[in-house]
Amino acid sequence: MQVQSFNDLPLSDDVLRGIKDLGFEKPSPIQAQSIMPLLQGRDVIGQAQTGTGKTAAFGIPMVESIDLLDRRVQGLVLAPTRELAVQIADHISRISRYTGIRVCPIYGGEKINKQIRQLKSGVHIVVGTPGRIIDHLERGTLKLKDVHTVVLDEADRMLDMGFIKDINKILDRVPKHKQTSLFSATMDRNIWKICDKYMDRPEKILVSEDEIALEQIHQRYVKVDTSSRYPILEELIADQGIRKAIIFTRTKRGAHQLARKLKNSGYNADSLHGNLSQPQRDRVTRGFRKHNVDFLVATDIAARGLDITGITHIINYNIPRETLSYFHRIGRTARMEAEGTAITFVAHGEEKAMADIKAQTSTRITELKTSVNVKAGPAEKHRAICRKCKIEFDLPFKPTDGRPVYCLPCLKTRKRHYRRRH
Ligand code: ADP
């Protein structure tokens, strides 16, 4: 069953009140998928990025599992940094506000005596960084023998930070029959090793950030042809309140040319593609992040993993070749709290690609009409003769008078030749 509301879950009234106070109306995808198995006592592996609502996903079931009358530590959350530990502890405290459950963050950098006093006074849930937890274990100020629920949050970051030994040490100190869940944005061999060692037939939940944002993205498409593509883009920029956008093109060359065209028309634009060096890419990304650039024209590969807030629009200036890329692209807008719009340009002959995208999602993608004239039929073809092989072929644009043209196979060999020479 698809969980639509927190009321669909078997949660106590106190916890529901806490959730309501937080202002959450409906569970995020990771919450909708992991709360129920966790409530049932299953182990869970959740692959999800930050900002997807992971904390409540494991925090809500953890709070429900606590025996209030037992003042020993029953729930343990491991997190990579002190900021995160504090944030998670605070979030869980808010969820459990009406339950009387005590939550304590344990992290390096804070006076250990204060933490010892807190632990002595009795806490139900400890949220801590691995290093400081080990410290308390060695001093005997933290006991884990009554822990029945363990969460490893941002496991990939913890391993990157070199906490693997500490994590193993801690997990070896908690009782064998416990519930373990692990959340990570990425999964690699070392993380699977932890899962194999400490988890029992875990439920695997994969929530890509792209799926998450989908419901908050208004998805539109607009019909274009070769000559109307750019005028339509300009009209959209003027009419649609596009403040900060990533504009996707199919090729690196296309990205470069479109950015130049936009700049020439007076827009703040830059391009991001694979032909740029890493420092150049960093400079472009920084400019976009800092609002010096409003329109980032990018190829798929270059834009992968970009995590930039405030993007109002994604424009697919060329429809993506693969359906999945569509979702990767549009996931760059609308983070958890914001809304965004994705507009896809569909040229004649690309209707099937658009239909495939539509078939993959339950969300609606509606047509957007512009005032620019678009030819209904196939793109006009022009006969031309290849300068190299002299064979006649169709060109999708009118060749400039006097300028040599090459057919595709000849163009490819020319490119290779050109690359070798330069
Ligand atoms: P993560 O742990 O995945 O990094 P958080 O749990 O911190 O993400 O959640 C990110 C933001 O989204 C927080 O501000 C949180 O309050 C909010 N949030 C989480 N779940 C929901 C929900 N179901 N509805 C609305 N906002 C939510």
Short mmCIF file of C-alpha atoms and ligand atoms in Angstrom, two decimals:
data_model
loop_
_atom_site.label_atom_id
_atom_site.label_comp_id
_atom_site.label_asym_id
_atom_site.label_seq_id
_atom_site.Cartn_x
_atom_site.Cartn_y
_atom_site.Cartn_z
CA MET A 1 0.00 0.00 0.00
CA GLN A 2 1.25 3.46 -0.85
CA VAL A 3 1.43 5.49 2.37
CA GLN A 4 -0.22 8.82 1.63
CA SER A 5 -0.46 10.27 5.10
CA PHE A 6 1.14 9.79 8.50
CA ASN A 7 -2.33 8.76 9.71
CA ASP A 8 -2.08 5.66 7.47
CA LEU A 9 0.72 4.44 9.74
CA PRO A 10 0.19 2.79 13.11
CA LEU A 11 1.67 5.66 15.10
CA SER A 12 0.81 6.79 18.62
CA ASP A 13 -1.15 10.01 19.12
CA ASP A 14 1.81 11.62 20.88
CA VAL A 15 4.11 11.00 17.93
CA LEU A 16 1.47 12.18 15.45
CA ARG A 17 1.19 15.41 17.45
CA GLY A 18 4.98 15.88 17.31
CA ILE A 19 4.95 15.34 13.54
CA LYS A 20 2.09 17.79 13.16
CA ASP A 21 4.00 20.41 15.14
CA LEU A 22 6.91 19.99 12.74
CA GLY A 23 4.52 20.98 9.97
CA PHE A 24 4.86 17.73 8.02
CA GLU A 25 1.68 17.00 6.11
CA LYS A 26 2.57 13.86 4.23
CA PRO A 27 5.50 11.45 4.39
CA SER A 28 8.38 12.04 1.98
CA PRO A 29 9.17 9.03 -0.29
CA ILE A 30 11.89 7.65 1.97
CA GLN A 31 9.55 8.02 4.96
CA ALA A 32 6.65 6.42 3.11
CA GLN A 33 8.81 3.42 2.28
CA SER A 34 10.88 2.86 5.39
CA ILE A 35 8.72 3.73 8.41
CA MET A 36 6.48 0.66 8.11
CA PRO A 37 9.24 -1.99 7.78
CA LEU A 38 11.12 -0.33 10.63
CA LEU A 39 7.99 -0.34 12.81
CA GLN A 40 7.73 -4.07 12.03
CA GLY A 41 11.25 -4.56 13.32
CA ARG A 42 12.95 -5.20 9.99
CA ASP A 43 16.46 -4.12 9.11
CA VAL A 44 16.52 -1.46 6.42
CA ILE A 45 19.10 -0.14 3.98
CA GLY A 46 18.01 3.23 2.65
CA GLN A 47 19.87 4.78 -0.22
CA ALA A 48 18.92 8.43 -0.21
CA GLN A 49 20.58 11.80 -0.41
CA THR A 50 20.60 14.37 2.34
CA GLY A 51 17.55 16.58 2.50
CA THR A 52 15.13 13.77 1.69
CA GLY A 53 13.69 13.44 5.19
CA LYS A 54 15.80 10.51 6.37
CA THR A 55 15.89 11.70 9.97
CA ALA A 56 12.14 11.32 10.48
CA ALA A 57 12.23 8.11 8.42
CA PHE A 58 14.31 6.40 11.10
CA GLY A 59 13.48 8.78 13.98
CA ILE A 60 9.72 8.11 14.03
CA PRO A 61 10.00 4.29 14.31
CA MET A 62 12.85 4.62 16.78
CA VAL A 63 10.75 6.84 19.06
CA GLU A 64 7.87 4.36 18.81
CA SER A 65 10.14 1.50 19.86
CA ILE A 66 11.32 3.07 23.13
CA ASP A 67 10.13 1.79 26.49
CA LEU A 68 9.72 5.03 28.40
CA LEU A 69 9.97 3.42 31.82
CA ASP A 70 13.37 1.91 31.06
CA ARG A 71 15.85 4.72 31.42
CA ARG A 72 18.75 2.92 29.78
CA VAL A 73 19.99 3.70 26.29
CA GLN A 74 17.77 1.79 23.84
CA GLY A 75 18.31 3.66 20.59
CA LEU A 76 21.66 4.61 19.06
CA VAL A 77 22.24 6.79 16.00
CA LEU A 78 25.73 7.16 14.54
CA ALA A 79 26.40 10.21 12.38
CA PRO A 80 29.58 11.54 10.76
CA THR A 81 29.77 15.07 12.17
CA ARG A 82 28.88 16.92 15.31
CA GLU A 83 26.59 19.29 13.38
CA LEU A 84 24.66 16.37 12.06
CA ALA A 85 24.50 14.66 15.45
CA VAL A 86 23.08 17.83 17.02
CA GLN A 87 20.63 18.30 14.17
CA ILE A 88 19.39 14.71 14.32
CA ALA A 89 19.07 14.78 18.13
CA ASP A 90 17.09 17.99 17.88
CA HIS A 91 14.83 16.56 15.16
CA ILE A 92 14.13 13.37 17.13
CA SER A 93 13.47 15.44 20.29
CA ARG A 94 10.87 17.37 18.37
CA ILE A 95 9.20 14.23 17.06
CA SER A 96 9.13 12.81 20.59
CA ARG A 97 8.19 16.07 22.28
CA TYR A 98 4.92 14.74 23.73
CA THR A 99 6.26 11.32 24.67
CA GLY A 100 8.71 12.13 27.46
CA ILE A 101 11.54 10.35 25.65
CA ARG A 102 15.00 11.76 26.33
CA VAL A 103 17.46 12.22 23.50
CA CYS A 104 21.11 13.18 23.95
CA PRO A 105 23.71 14.21 21.35
CA ILE A 106 27.24 12.98 22.05
CA TYR A 107 30.05 14.52 20.04
CA GLY A 108 33.65 15.57 20.23
CA GLY A 109 34.53 19.15 21.02
CA GLU A 110 32.01 19.50 23.82
CA LYS A 111 33.00 19.06 27.47
CA ILE A 112 32.83 15.37 28.25
CA ASN A 113 31.70 15.94 31.85
CA LYS A 114 28.50 17.59 30.73
CA GLN A 115 27.75 14.58 28.54
CA ILE A 116 28.59 12.18 31.36
CA ARG A 117 26.13 13.98 33.65
CA GLN A 118 23.42 13.81 30.98
CA LEU A 119 24.04 10.12 30.36
CA LYS A 120 23.95 9.40 34.09
CA SER A 121 20.61 11.12 34.47
CA GLY A 122 19.17 8.58 32.02
CA VAL A 123 18.58 8.93 28.29
CA HIS A 124 16.67 6.71 25.90
CA ILE A 125 18.30 7.68 22.63
CA VAL A 126 21.92 8.65 21.98
CA VAL A 127 22.93 10.36 18.76
CA GLY A 128 26.65 10.59 18.38
CA THR A 129 29.80 10.69 16.33
CA PRO A 130 31.74 7.40 16.42
CA GLY A 131 34.91 8.82 18.01
CA ARG A 132 33.21 10.32 21.04
CA ILE A 133 30.98 7.29 21.52
CA ILE A 134 34.09 5.08 21.71
CA ASP A 135 35.51 7.53 24.24
CA HIS A 136 32.45 7.09 26.47
CA LEU A 137 32.46 3.32 26.00
CA GLU A 138 36.08 3.18 27.14
CA ARG A 139 35.35 5.32 30.18
CA GLY A 140 32.37 3.15 30.99
CA THR A 141 30.07 6.17 30.95
CA LEU A 142 27.95 4.79 28.12
CA LYS A 143 26.49 1.30 28.13
CA LEU A 144 25.01 -0.22 25.03
CA LYS A 145 23.84 -3.59 26.28
CA ASP A 146 20.17 -2.53 26.24
CA VAL A 147 20.27 -1.01 22.77
CA HIS A 148 17.68 -2.61 20.50
CA THR A 149 17.69 -0.11 17.63
CA VAL A 150 20.79 1.16 15.79
CA VAL A 151 20.94 3.60 12.88
CA LEU A 152 23.99 4.42 10.79
CA ASP A 153 23.25 7.72 9.09
CA GLU A 154 25.29 8.96 6.12
CA ALA A 155 27.31 5.76 6.21
CA ASP A 156 29.34 6.74 3.13
CA ARG A 157 30.52 9.92 4.78
CA MET A 158 31.41 8.09 7.97
CA LEU A 159 33.58 5.68 6.01
CA ASP A 160 35.14 8.54 4.01
CA MET A 161 36.09 10.11 7.31
CA GLY A 162 37.85 6.92 8.39
CA PHE A 163 35.36 5.77 11.02
CA ILE A 164 35.17 2.16 9.83
CA LYS A 165 37.12 0.70 12.78
CA ASP A 166 35.15 2.74 15.29
CA ILE A 167 31.85 1.68 13.71
CA ASN A 168 32.81 -1.99 13.89
CA LYS A 169 33.93 -1.58 17.47
CA ILE A 170 30.64 0.06 18.45
CA LEU A 171 28.46 -2.44 16.59
CA ASP A 172 30.34 -5.29 18.25
CA ARG A 173 29.31 -3.85 21.63
CA VAL A 174 25.55 -3.77 21.01
CA PRO A 175 23.43 -6.90 21.49
CA LYS A 176 23.23 -9.22 18.49
CA HIS A 177 19.46 -9.27 18.33
CA LYS A 178 18.83 -5.70 17.49
CA GLN A 179 17.32 -3.79 14.63
CA THR A 180 19.87 -2.09 12.41
CA SER A 181 19.25 0.41 9.66
CA LEU A 182 21.75 2.11 7.44
CA PHE A 183 21.30 5.20 5.31
CA SER A 184 23.72 6.34 2.68
CA ALA A 185 23.69 8.44 -0.45
CA THR A 186 26.02 5.99 -2.17
CA MET A 187 26.68 2.30 -1.62
CA ASP A 188 30.06 0.71 -2.13
CA ARG A 189 31.79 -2.54 -1.25
CA ASN A 190 32.78 -1.44 2.25
CA ILE A 191 29.25 -0.38 3.08
CA TRP A 192 27.82 -3.67 1.80
CA LYS A 193 30.36 -5.42 4.02
CA ILE A 194 28.94 -3.68 7.09
CA CYS A 195 25.42 -4.59 5.95
CA ASP A 196 26.39 -8.25 5.50
CA LYS A 197 28.05 -8.41 8.87
CA TYR A 198 25.47 -6.66 11.03
CA MET A 199 22.13 -6.90 9.27
CA ASP A 200 19.59 -9.63 8.92
CA ARG A 201 17.78 -9.87 5.58
CA PRO A 202 17.50 -6.10 5.24
CA GLU A 203 14.80 -4.42 3.20
CA LYS A 204 16.48 -2.31 0.54
CA ILE A 205 14.92 1.01 -0.25
CA LEU A 206 16.23 3.19 -2.99
CA VAL A 207 15.04 6.72 -3.28
CA SER A 208 16.84 8.81 -5.82
CA GLU A 209 16.71 12.51 -5.19
CA ASP A 210 15.30 12.82 -8.67
CA GLU A 211 12.19 10.84 -7.83
CA ILE A 212 11.73 12.78 -4.66
CA ALA A 213 11.48 16.15 -6.20
CA LEU A 214 9.11 15.02 -8.91
CA GLU A 215 5.85 15.90 -7.24
CA GLN A 216 6.92 19.45 -6.64
CA ILE A 217 8.00 19.99 -10.23
CA HIS A 218 5.58 21.43 -12.73
CA GLN A 219 6.38 19.56 -15.89
CA ARG A 220 5.63 21.12 -19.24
CA TYR A 221 6.63 20.52 -22.82
CA VAL A 222 6.69 22.84 -25.76
CA LYS A 223 6.72 22.01 -29.46
CA VAL A 224 9.64 23.47 -31.38
CA ASP A 225 11.35 23.24 -34.73
CA THR A 226 14.86 24.12 -35.78
CA SER A 227 14.24 27.76 -36.45
CA SER A 228 11.87 28.42 -33.54
CA ARG A 229 13.95 26.77 -30.81
CA TYR A 230 15.90 29.84 -29.79
CA PRO A 231 13.05 32.41 -30.12
CA ILE A 232 10.92 30.11 -27.95
CA LEU A 233 13.63 30.00 -25.32
CA GLU A 234 13.78 33.79 -25.28
CA GLU A 235 10.01 34.04 -24.99
CA LEU A 236 9.99 31.59 -22.09
CA ILE A 237 12.71 33.51 -20.28
CA ALA A 238 10.66 36.68 -20.65
CA ASP A 239 7.22 35.24 -19.84
CA GLN A 240 7.79 32.44 -17.37
CA GLY A 241 9.64 34.22 -14.59
CA ILE A 242 12.76 32.17 -15.19
CA ARG A 243 15.31 33.53 -12.74
CA LYS A 244 17.81 30.74 -12.45
CA ALA A 245 17.85 27.84 -14.87
CA ILE A 246 19.90 24.97 -16.13
CA ILE A 247 19.43 24.58 -19.86
CA PHE A 248 20.36 21.13 -21.12
CA THR A 249 21.72 20.57 -24.59
CA ARG A 250 22.59 17.31 -26.28
CA THR A 251 26.18 18.11 -27.18
CA LYS A 252 29.13 19.98 -25.74
CA ARG A 253 29.30 22.09 -28.84
CA GLY A 254 25.60 22.85 -28.54
CA ALA A 255 26.08 23.95 -24.94
CA HIS A 256 28.96 26.22 -25.86
CA GLN A 257 27.11 27.78 -28.79
CA LEU A 258 23.87 28.35 -26.95
CA ALA A 259 25.64 29.99 -24.01
CA ARG A 260 27.41 32.29 -26.47
CA LYS A 261 24.14 33.13 -28.18
CA LEU A 262 22.48 33.94 -24.86
CA LYS A 263 25.43 36.10 -23.82
CA ASN A 264 25.26 37.95 -27.11
CA SER A 265 21.57 38.59 -26.45
CA GLY A 266 22.52 40.17 -23.13
CA TYR A 267 21.75 37.32 -20.70
CA ASN A 268 23.99 36.19 -17.87
CA ALA A 269 24.85 32.78 -19.23
CA ASP A 270 27.71 30.32 -19.10
CA SER A 271 28.29 26.77 -20.25
CA LEU A 272 29.33 23.63 -18.42
CA HIS A 273 30.52 20.68 -20.47
CA GLY A 274 33.13 18.00 -20.70
CA ASN A 275 35.59 20.01 -22.76
CA LEU A 276 36.30 22.33 -19.85
CA SER A 277 39.15 21.67 -17.44
CA GLN A 278 38.32 21.00 -13.79
CA PRO A 279 39.30 24.55 -12.66
CA GLN A 280 37.14 25.98 -15.46
CA ARG A 281 34.22 23.81 -14.41
CA ASP A 282 34.66 24.86 -10.79
CA ARG A 283 34.67 28.49 -11.81
CA VAL A 284 31.46 28.12 -13.83
CA THR A 285 29.71 26.18 -11.07
CA ARG A 286 30.79 28.74 -8.48
CA GLY A 287 29.46 31.57 -10.62
CA PHE A 288 26.11 29.83 -10.94
CA ARG A 289 25.95 29.01 -7.25
CA LYS A 290 26.72 32.61 -6.31
CA HIS A 291 24.08 34.00 -8.67
CA ASN A 292 26.63 35.66 -10.98
CA VAL A 293 25.24 33.47 -13.74
CA ASP A 294 21.49 33.05 -14.29
CA PHE A 295 21.50 30.49 -17.09
CA LEU A 296 23.79 27.53 -17.02
CA VAL A 297 23.86 25.70 -20.33
CA ALA A 298 25.03 22.18 -19.66
CA THR A 299 25.38 18.67 -20.96
CA ASP A 300 24.10 15.70 -18.96
CA ILE A 301 27.45 14.47 -17.73
CA ALA A 302 28.65 17.88 -16.63
CA ALA A 303 25.52 18.56 -14.61
CA ARG A 304 25.46 15.21 -12.81
CA GLY A 305 25.54 15.61 -9.06
CA LEU A 306 25.21 19.40 -9.15
CA ASP A 307 23.55 20.38 -5.91
CA ILE A 308 22.57 24.00 -6.23
CA THR A 309 19.64 25.65 -4.54
CA GLY A 310 17.36 28.30 -5.96
CA ILE A 311 17.05 26.81 -9.45
CA THR A 312 13.59 27.82 -10.65
CA HIS A 313 13.62 26.07 -14.03
CA ILE A 314 15.14 23.21 -15.93
CA ILE A 315 14.93 23.62 -19.67
CA ASN A 316 15.51 20.61 -21.87
CA TYR A 317 16.57 22.58 -24.92
CA ASN A 318 17.15 19.18 -26.51
CA ILE A 319 15.06 16.32 -25.26
CA PRO A 320 17.31 13.79 -23.48
CA ARG A 321 18.35 10.69 -25.42
CA GLU A 322 17.48 8.42 -22.54
CA THR A 323 14.31 8.54 -20.49
CA LEU A 324 16.23 8.21 -17.26
CA SER A 325 18.28 11.32 -18.02
CA TYR A 326 15.05 13.28 -18.01
CA PHE A 327 14.53 12.44 -14.37
CA HIS A 328 18.16 13.11 -13.50
CA ARG A 329 17.94 16.47 -15.20
CA ILE A 330 14.72 17.70 -13.69
CA GLY A 331 15.78 16.50 -10.24
CA ARG A 332 18.22 19.41 -10.23
CA THR A 333 15.35 21.72 -9.36
CA ALA A 334 12.80 21.67 -6.52
CA ARG A 335 14.64 20.57 -3.41
CA MET A 336 12.51 19.40 -0.51
CA GLU A 337 11.05 22.74 0.39
CA ALA A 338 10.93 24.47 -2.98
CA GLU A 339 8.96 24.18 -6.19
CA GLY A 340 10.32 24.24 -9.70
CA THR A 341 9.35 23.93 -13.32
CA ALA A 342 10.79 21.72 -16.03
CA ILE A 343 10.15 22.59 -19.66
CA THR A 344 11.10 20.14 -22.40
CA PHE A 345 11.49 21.15 -26.04
CA VAL A 346 10.01 18.55 -28.36
CA ALA A 347 10.83 18.76 -32.06
CA HIS A 348 9.10 16.89 -34.83
CA GLY A 349 10.09 13.22 -34.64
CA GLU A 350 10.70 13.38 -30.89
CA GLU A 351 7.09 12.72 -29.85
CA LYS A 352 7.90 9.09 -29.11
CA ALA A 353 10.71 10.08 -26.71
CA MET A 354 8.28 12.40 -24.91
CA ALA A 355 5.65 9.64 -24.74
CA ASP A 356 8.26 7.29 -23.22
CA ILE A 357 9.04 9.86 -20.53
CA LYS A 358 5.35 10.36 -19.80
CA ALA A 359 4.88 6.61 -19.49
CA GLN A 360 7.55 6.46 -16.78
CA THR A 361 5.89 8.87 -14.40
CA SER A 362 2.57 9.21 -12.70
CA THR A 363 2.94 12.99 -12.63
CA ARG A 364 1.45 15.10 -15.40
CA ILE A 365 3.41 16.71 -18.21
CA THR A 366 1.29 19.28 -20.01
CA GLU A 367 1.81 21.27 -23.16
CA LEU A 368 2.86 24.88 -22.98
CA LYS A 369 1.90 27.07 -25.92
CA THR A 370 4.00 30.00 -27.04
CA SER A 371 3.33 32.75 -29.54
CA VAL A 372 6.23 31.65 -31.75
CA ASN A 373 5.23 29.93 -34.97
CA VAL A 374 6.24 26.30 -35.15
CA LYS A 375 5.96 24.25 -38.31
CA ALA A 376 3.83 21.18 -37.74
CA GLY A 377 5.54 18.90 -40.27
CA PRO A 378 8.98 17.36 -40.33
CA ALA A 379 11.98 19.67 -40.30
CA GLU A 380 12.64 21.01 -43.75
CA LYS A 381 15.39 19.12 -45.50
CA HIS A 382 17.90 20.57 -47.90
CA ARG A 383 19.77 18.60 -50.51
CA ALA A 384 23.52 19.09 -50.44
CA ILE A 385 26.61 17.49 -51.90
CA CYS A 386 29.38 16.30 -49.62
CA ARG A 387 32.61 18.03 -50.47
CA LYS A 388 34.69 14.96 -49.76
CA CYS A 389 32.82 11.95 -51.13
CA LYS A 390 30.62 13.96 -53.53
CA ILE A 391 27.52 12.05 -52.54
CA GLU A 392 24.21 13.89 -52.33
CA PHE A 393 22.54 13.88 -48.92
CA ASP A 394 19.86 15.62 -46.77
CA LEU A 395 20.80 18.48 -44.47
CA PRO A 396 18.40 19.57 -41.69
CA PHE A 397 19.35 23.23 -42.31
CA LYS A 398 19.97 25.46 -45.27
CA PRO A 399 23.67 25.43 -46.13
CA THR A 400 25.38 28.80 -46.24
CA ASP A 401 26.28 29.74 -49.78
CA GLY A 402 29.84 28.93 -50.69
CA ARG A 403 30.54 27.04 -47.46
CA PRO A 404 31.60 23.40 -47.83
CA VAL A 405 29.35 20.75 -46.32
CA TYR A 406 30.18 17.17 -45.38
CA CYS A 407 27.99 14.15 -44.91
CA LEU A 408 27.97 12.52 -41.46
CA PRO A 409 30.51 9.72 -42.13
CA CYS A 410 32.96 12.19 -43.71
CA LEU A 411 32.39 14.66 -40.90
CA LYS A 412 33.30 12.00 -38.36
CA THR A 413 36.55 11.06 -40.06
CA ARG A 414 37.39 14.75 -40.41
CA LYS A 415 36.83 15.25 -36.68
CA ARG A 416 39.11 12.36 -35.78
CA HIS A 417 41.73 13.67 -38.13
CA TYR A 418 41.36 17.16 -36.70
CA ARG A 419 41.69 15.89 -33.12
CA ARG A 420 44.86 13.96 -33.98
CA ARG A 421 46.44 17.04 -35.46
CA HIS A 422 45.59 19.36 -32.56
P1 ADP B 1 18.02 14.26 5.75
O1 ADP B 1 18.13 13.62 7.08
O2 ADP B 1 17.60 13.32 4.68
O3 ADP B 1 19.20 15.10 5.35
P2 ADP B 1 16.08 15.87 6.97
O4 ADP B 1 15.43 14.81 7.74
O5 ADP B 1 16.98 16.81 7.71
O6 ADP B 1 16.83 15.26 5.75
O7 ADP B 1 14.95 16.68 6.21
C1 ADP B 1 15.24 17.75 5.35
C2 ADP B 1 14.24 18.86 5.55
O8 ADP B 1 12.96 18.44 5.14
C3 ADP B 1 14.10 19.28 6.99
O9 ADP B 1 13.97 20.68 7.03
C4 ADP B 1 12.84 18.60 7.45
O10 ADP B 1 12.22 19.33 8.49
C5 ADP B 1 12.01 18.58 6.19
N1 ADP B 1 11.10 17.42 6.11
C6 ADP B 1 11.39 16.14 6.42
N2 ADP B 1 10.32 15.36 6.24
C7 ADP B 1 9.32 16.16 5.80
C8 ADP B 1 7.94 15.93 5.44
N3 ADP B 1 7.39 14.74 5.48
N4 ADP B 1 7.22 17.00 5.05
C9 ADP B 1 7.78 18.22 4.98
N5 ADP B 1 9.05 18.51 5.32
C10 ADP B 1 9.82 17.49 5.72
#
